[in-house]
CSV table of C-alpha atoms and ligand atoms in Angstrom, one decimal:
chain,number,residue,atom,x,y,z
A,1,UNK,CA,43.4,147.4,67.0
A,2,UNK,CA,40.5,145.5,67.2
A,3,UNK,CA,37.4,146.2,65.1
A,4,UNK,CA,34.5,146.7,67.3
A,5,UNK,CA,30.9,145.8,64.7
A,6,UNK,CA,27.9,147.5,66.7
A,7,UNK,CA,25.1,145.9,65.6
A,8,UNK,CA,23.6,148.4,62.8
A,9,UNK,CA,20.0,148.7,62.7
A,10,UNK,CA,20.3,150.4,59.2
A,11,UNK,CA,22.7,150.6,56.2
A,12,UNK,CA,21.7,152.1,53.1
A,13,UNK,CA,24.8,151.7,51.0
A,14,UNK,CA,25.1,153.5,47.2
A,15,UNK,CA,21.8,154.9,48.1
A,16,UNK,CA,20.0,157.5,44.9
A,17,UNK,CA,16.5,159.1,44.8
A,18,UNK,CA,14.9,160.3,41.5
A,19,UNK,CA,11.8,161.9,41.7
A,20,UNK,CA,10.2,161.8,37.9
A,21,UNK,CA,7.3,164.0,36.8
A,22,UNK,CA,5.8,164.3,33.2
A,23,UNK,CA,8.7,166.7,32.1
A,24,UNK,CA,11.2,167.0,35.1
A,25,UNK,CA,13.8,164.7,36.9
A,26,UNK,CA,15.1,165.6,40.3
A,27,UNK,CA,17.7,163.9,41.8
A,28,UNK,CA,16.9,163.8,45.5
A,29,UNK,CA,20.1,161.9,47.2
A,30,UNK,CA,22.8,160.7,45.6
A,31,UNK,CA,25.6,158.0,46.5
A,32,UNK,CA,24.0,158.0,50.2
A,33,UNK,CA,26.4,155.8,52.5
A,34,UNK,CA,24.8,156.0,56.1
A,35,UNK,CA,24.5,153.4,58.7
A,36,UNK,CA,23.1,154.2,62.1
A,37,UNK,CA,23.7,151.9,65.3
A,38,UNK,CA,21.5,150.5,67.5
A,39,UNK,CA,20.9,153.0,70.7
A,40,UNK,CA,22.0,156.1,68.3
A,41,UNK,CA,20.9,159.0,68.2
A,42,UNK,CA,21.2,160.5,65.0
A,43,UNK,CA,20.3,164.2,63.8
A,44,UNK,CA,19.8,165.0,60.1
A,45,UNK,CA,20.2,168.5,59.2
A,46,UNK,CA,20.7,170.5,55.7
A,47,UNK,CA,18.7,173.3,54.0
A,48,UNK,CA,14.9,173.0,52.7
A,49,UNK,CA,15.1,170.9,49.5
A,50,UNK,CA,18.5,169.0,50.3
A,51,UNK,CA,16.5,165.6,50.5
A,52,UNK,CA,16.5,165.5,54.4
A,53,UNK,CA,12.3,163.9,54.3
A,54,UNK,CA,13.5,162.0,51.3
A,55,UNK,CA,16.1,160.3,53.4
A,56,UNK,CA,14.1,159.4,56.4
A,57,UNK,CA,11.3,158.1,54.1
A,58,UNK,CA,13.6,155.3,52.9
A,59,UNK,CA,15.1,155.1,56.2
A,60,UNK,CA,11.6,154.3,57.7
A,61,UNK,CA,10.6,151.7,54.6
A,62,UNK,CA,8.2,154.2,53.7
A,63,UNK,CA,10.2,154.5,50.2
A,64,UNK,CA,12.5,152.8,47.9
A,65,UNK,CA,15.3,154.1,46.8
A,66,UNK,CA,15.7,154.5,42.9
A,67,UNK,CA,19.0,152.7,43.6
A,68,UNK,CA,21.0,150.8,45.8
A,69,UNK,CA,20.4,148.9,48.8
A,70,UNK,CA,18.7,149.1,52.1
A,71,UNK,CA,19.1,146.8,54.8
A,72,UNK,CA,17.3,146.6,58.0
A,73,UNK,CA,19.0,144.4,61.0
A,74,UNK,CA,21.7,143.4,58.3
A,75,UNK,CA,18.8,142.0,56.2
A,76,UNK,CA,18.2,143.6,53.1
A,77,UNK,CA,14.8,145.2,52.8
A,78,UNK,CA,14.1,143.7,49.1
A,79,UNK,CA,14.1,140.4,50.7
A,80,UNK,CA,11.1,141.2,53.1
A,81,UNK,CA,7.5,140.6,52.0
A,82,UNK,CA,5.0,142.9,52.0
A,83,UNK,CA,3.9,141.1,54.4
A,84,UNK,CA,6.8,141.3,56.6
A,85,UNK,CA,6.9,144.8,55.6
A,86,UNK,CA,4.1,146.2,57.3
A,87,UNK,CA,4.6,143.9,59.9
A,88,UNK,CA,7.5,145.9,60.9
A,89,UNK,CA,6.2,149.5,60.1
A,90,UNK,CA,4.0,148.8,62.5
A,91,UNK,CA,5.8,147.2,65.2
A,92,UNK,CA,9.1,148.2,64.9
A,93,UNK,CA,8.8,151.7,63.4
A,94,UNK,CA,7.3,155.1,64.9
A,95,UNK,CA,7.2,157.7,62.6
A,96,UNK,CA,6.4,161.8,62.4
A,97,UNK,CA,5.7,163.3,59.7
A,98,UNK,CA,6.6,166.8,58.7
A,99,UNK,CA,3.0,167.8,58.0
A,100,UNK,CA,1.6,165.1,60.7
A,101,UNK,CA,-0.8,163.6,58.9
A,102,UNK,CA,-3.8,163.6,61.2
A,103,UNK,CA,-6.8,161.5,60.6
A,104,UNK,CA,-9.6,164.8,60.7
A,105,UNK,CA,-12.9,162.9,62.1
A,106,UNK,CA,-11.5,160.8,64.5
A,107,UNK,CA,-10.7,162.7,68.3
A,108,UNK,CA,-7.2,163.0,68.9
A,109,UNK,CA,-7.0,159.5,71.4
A,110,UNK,CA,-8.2,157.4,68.5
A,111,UNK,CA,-5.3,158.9,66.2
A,112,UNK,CA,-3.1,158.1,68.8
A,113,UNK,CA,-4.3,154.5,68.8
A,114,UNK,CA,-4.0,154.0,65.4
A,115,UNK,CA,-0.8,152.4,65.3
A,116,UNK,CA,-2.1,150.0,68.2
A,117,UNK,CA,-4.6,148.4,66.2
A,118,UNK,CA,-2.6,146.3,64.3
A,119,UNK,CA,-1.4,145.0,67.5
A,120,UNK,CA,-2.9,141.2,68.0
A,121,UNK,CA,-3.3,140.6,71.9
A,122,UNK,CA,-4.5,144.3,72.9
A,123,UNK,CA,-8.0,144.7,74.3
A,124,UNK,CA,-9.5,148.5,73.4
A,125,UNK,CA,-9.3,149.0,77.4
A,126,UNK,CA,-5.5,148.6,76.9
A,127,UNK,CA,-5.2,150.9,74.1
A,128,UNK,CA,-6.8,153.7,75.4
A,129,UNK,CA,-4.8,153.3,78.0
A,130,UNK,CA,-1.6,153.5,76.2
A,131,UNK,CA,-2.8,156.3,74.3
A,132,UNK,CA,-4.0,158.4,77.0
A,133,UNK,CA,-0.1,157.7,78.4
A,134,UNK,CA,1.2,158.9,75.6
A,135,UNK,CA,-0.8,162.0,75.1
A,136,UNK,CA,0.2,162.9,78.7
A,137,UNK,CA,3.8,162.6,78.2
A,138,UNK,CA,3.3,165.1,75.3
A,139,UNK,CA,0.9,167.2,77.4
A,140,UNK,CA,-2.1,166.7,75.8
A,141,UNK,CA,-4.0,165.2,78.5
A,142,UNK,CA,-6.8,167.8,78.4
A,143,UNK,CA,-7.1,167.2,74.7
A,144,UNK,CA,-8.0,163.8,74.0
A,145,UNK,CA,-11.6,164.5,72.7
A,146,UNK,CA,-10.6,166.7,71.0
A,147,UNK,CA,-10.8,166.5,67.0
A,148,UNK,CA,-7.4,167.7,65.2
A,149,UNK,CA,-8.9,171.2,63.5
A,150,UNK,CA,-9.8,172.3,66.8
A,151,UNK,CA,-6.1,172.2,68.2
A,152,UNK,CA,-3.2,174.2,67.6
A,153,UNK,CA,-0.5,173.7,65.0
A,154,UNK,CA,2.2,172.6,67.8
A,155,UNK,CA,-0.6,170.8,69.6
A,156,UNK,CA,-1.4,168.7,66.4
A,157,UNK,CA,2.6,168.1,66.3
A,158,UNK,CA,2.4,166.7,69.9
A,159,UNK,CA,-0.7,164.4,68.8
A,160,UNK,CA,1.4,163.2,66.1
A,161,UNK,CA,4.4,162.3,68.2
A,162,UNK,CA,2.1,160.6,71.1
A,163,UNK,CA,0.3,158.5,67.8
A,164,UNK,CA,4.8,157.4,66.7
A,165,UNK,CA,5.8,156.9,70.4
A,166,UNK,CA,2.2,155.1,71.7
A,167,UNK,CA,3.7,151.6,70.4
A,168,UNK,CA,7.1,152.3,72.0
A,169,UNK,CA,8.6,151.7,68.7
A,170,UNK,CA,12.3,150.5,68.5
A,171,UNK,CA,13.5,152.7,65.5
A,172,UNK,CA,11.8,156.3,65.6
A,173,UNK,CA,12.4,158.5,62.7
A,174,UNK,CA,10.9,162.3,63.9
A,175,UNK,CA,10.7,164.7,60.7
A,176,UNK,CA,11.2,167.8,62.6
A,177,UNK,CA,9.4,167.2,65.5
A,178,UNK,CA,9.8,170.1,67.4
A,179,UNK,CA,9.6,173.1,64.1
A,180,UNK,CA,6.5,174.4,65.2
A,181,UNK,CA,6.6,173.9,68.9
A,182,UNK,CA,8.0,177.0,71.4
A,183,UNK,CA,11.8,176.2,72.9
A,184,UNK,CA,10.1,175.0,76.0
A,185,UNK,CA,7.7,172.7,74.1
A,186,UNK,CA,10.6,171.6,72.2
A,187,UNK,CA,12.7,171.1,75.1
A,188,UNK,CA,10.3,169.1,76.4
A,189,UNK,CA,9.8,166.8,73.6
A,190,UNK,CA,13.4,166.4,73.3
A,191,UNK,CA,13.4,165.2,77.2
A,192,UNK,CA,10.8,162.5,75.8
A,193,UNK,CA,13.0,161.4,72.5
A,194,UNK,CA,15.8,161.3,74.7
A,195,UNK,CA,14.2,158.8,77.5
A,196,UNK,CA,13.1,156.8,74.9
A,197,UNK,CA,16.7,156.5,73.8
A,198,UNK,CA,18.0,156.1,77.0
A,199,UNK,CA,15.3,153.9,78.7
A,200,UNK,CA,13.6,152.0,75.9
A,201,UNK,CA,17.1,152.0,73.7
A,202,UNK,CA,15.0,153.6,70.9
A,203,UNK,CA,17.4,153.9,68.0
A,204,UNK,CA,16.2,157.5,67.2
A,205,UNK,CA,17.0,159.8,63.5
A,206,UNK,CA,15.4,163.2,63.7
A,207,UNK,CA,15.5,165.8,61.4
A,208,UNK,CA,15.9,169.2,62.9
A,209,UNK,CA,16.8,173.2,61.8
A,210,UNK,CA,17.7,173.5,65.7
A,211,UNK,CA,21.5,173.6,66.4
A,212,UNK,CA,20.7,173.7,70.2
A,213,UNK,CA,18.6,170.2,69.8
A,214,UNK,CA,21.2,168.7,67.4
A,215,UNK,CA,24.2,169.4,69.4
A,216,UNK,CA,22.0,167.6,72.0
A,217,UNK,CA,22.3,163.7,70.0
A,218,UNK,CA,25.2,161.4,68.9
A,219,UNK,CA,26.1,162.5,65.7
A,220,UNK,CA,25.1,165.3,63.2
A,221,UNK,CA,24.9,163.8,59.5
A,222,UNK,CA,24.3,167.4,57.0
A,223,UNK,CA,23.0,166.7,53.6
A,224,UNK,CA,23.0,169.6,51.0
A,225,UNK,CA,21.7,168.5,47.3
A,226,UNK,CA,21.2,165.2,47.9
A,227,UNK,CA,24.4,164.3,49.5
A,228,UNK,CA,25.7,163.5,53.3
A,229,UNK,CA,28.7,166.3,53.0
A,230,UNK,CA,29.5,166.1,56.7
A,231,UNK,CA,28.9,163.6,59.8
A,232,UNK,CA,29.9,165.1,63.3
A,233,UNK,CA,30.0,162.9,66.2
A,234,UNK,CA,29.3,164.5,69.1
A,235,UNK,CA,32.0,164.8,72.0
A,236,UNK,CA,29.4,163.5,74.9
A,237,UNK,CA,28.2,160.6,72.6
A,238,UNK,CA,29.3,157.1,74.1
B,301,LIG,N1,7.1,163.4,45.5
B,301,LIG,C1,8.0,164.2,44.9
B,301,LIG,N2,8.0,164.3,43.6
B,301,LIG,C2,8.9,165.1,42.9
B,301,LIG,N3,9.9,165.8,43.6
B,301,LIG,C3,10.0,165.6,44.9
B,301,LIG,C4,9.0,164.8,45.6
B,301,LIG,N4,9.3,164.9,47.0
B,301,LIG,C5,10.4,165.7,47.1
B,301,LIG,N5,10.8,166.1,45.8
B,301,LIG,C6,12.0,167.0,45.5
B,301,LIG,O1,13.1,166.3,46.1
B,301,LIG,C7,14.0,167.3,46.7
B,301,LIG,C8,14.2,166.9,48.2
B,301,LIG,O2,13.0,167.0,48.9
B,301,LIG,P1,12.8,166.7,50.4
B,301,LIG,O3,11.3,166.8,50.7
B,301,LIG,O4,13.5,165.5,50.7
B,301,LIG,O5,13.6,168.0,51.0
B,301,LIG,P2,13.8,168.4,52.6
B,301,LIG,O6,15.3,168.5,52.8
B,301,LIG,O7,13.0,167.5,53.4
B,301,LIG,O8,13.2,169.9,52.6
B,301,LIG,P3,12.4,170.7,53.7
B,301,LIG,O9,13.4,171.2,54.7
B,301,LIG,O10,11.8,171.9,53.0
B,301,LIG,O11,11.4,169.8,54.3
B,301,LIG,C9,13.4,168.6,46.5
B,301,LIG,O12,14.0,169.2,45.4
B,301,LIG,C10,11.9,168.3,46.2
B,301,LIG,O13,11.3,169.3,45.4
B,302,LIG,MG1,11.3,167.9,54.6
């Protein structure tokens, strides 16, 4: 049999997380082995406090692992620059954050254009126009001047995927995206992850307490105290 290599877009081999305060240590993942393809579609599931954030934190470059390795495109992360670094957060990489992380004084289209300003070669014309797109494909057209205390909490969560999508990022790493948002909401959003997996090849890792939207990606990885106990792939995967 011959070994097929899919290119992997991440690889965190021998991967540990301790968090260290004045008196306590807590060991957040332990021996994590996990590499994700490119065009996957991965869902990360496991109780509250198994390390699920923790894991998509490194996976996003937003962390370093206390040890072992990360690499990125089969280039280990340690060799990047910071330079290189945010060069890739921000090009490569949409993020959503668990608790969003909403800039409060700016309206919601200028949130969603953060991400976008980084960009060299984008007039503010072009932009808005991206980020009005995105807010529409999250629903939020009639909310744009809006500022983020006057929405509601699923409507903030759809603000925060527009701002990780706007860039049509090639790696997306969604921290429960949908946990606040009605099943029709979070259908909905899962149609847009989904095209972007399908249409812009998005390699895609979600975190999610929904069996129905899990059982709806490639493969299931469940993490309970800090390790990956189980990895289901999914029958309709490719
Ligand atoms: N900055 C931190 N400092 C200290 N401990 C932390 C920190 N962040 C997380 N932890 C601890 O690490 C463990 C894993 O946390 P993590 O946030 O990854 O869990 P989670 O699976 O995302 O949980 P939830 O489903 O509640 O979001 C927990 O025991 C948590 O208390
Ligand atoms: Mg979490």
């Amino acid at each position: 049999m011959t070994t097929i290599h899919q290119p992997s877009v991440l690889a965190l081999t021998g991967v540990e997380k301790v968090y260290r305060t004045d008196k306590l240590e807590t060991l957040a993942l332990s021996n994590i082995n996990l590499t994700i393809a490119a065009g996957e579609f991965v869902s990360i599931m496991g109780p509250s406090g198994s390390g699920k954030s923790t894991l998509l934190n490194i996976l996003g470059l937003l962390d370093v692992p206390s040890q072992g390795g990360v690499a990125l495109h089969g280039k280990n992360v340690e060799n990047f620059s910071d330079k290189e670094l945010a060069v890739i957060r921000n090009q490569e990489i949409g993020f959503v954050f668990q608790s969003f992380h909403l800039v409060n004084d700016l309206r919601v289209v200028d949130n969603v254009e953060i991400p976008l300003l980084y960009r060299k070669g984008l007039s503010g014309a072009e932009r808005r126009k991206m980020a009005l797109e995105a807010l529409e494909m999250v629903g939020l057209s009639s909310r744009t001047k809006h500022f983020p205390s006057q929405l509601s909490g699923g409507q903030q969560q759809r603000v925060a995927i527009a701002r990780a999508i706007v860039g049509k990022p090639r790696l997306l790493l969604a921290d429960e995206p949908t946990g606040n948002l009605d099943s029709k909401m979070g259908d909905e959003i899962m149609n847009i992850l989904h095209t972007l997996n399908t249409s812009h090849h998005a390699t895609i890792a979600m975190v999610t307490h929904d069996d129905r939207l899990a059982a709806a990606t490639d493969r299931i990885i469940r993490i309970f105290d800090g390790h990956i106990v189980s990895t289901s792939v999914l029958s309709h995967a490719a």
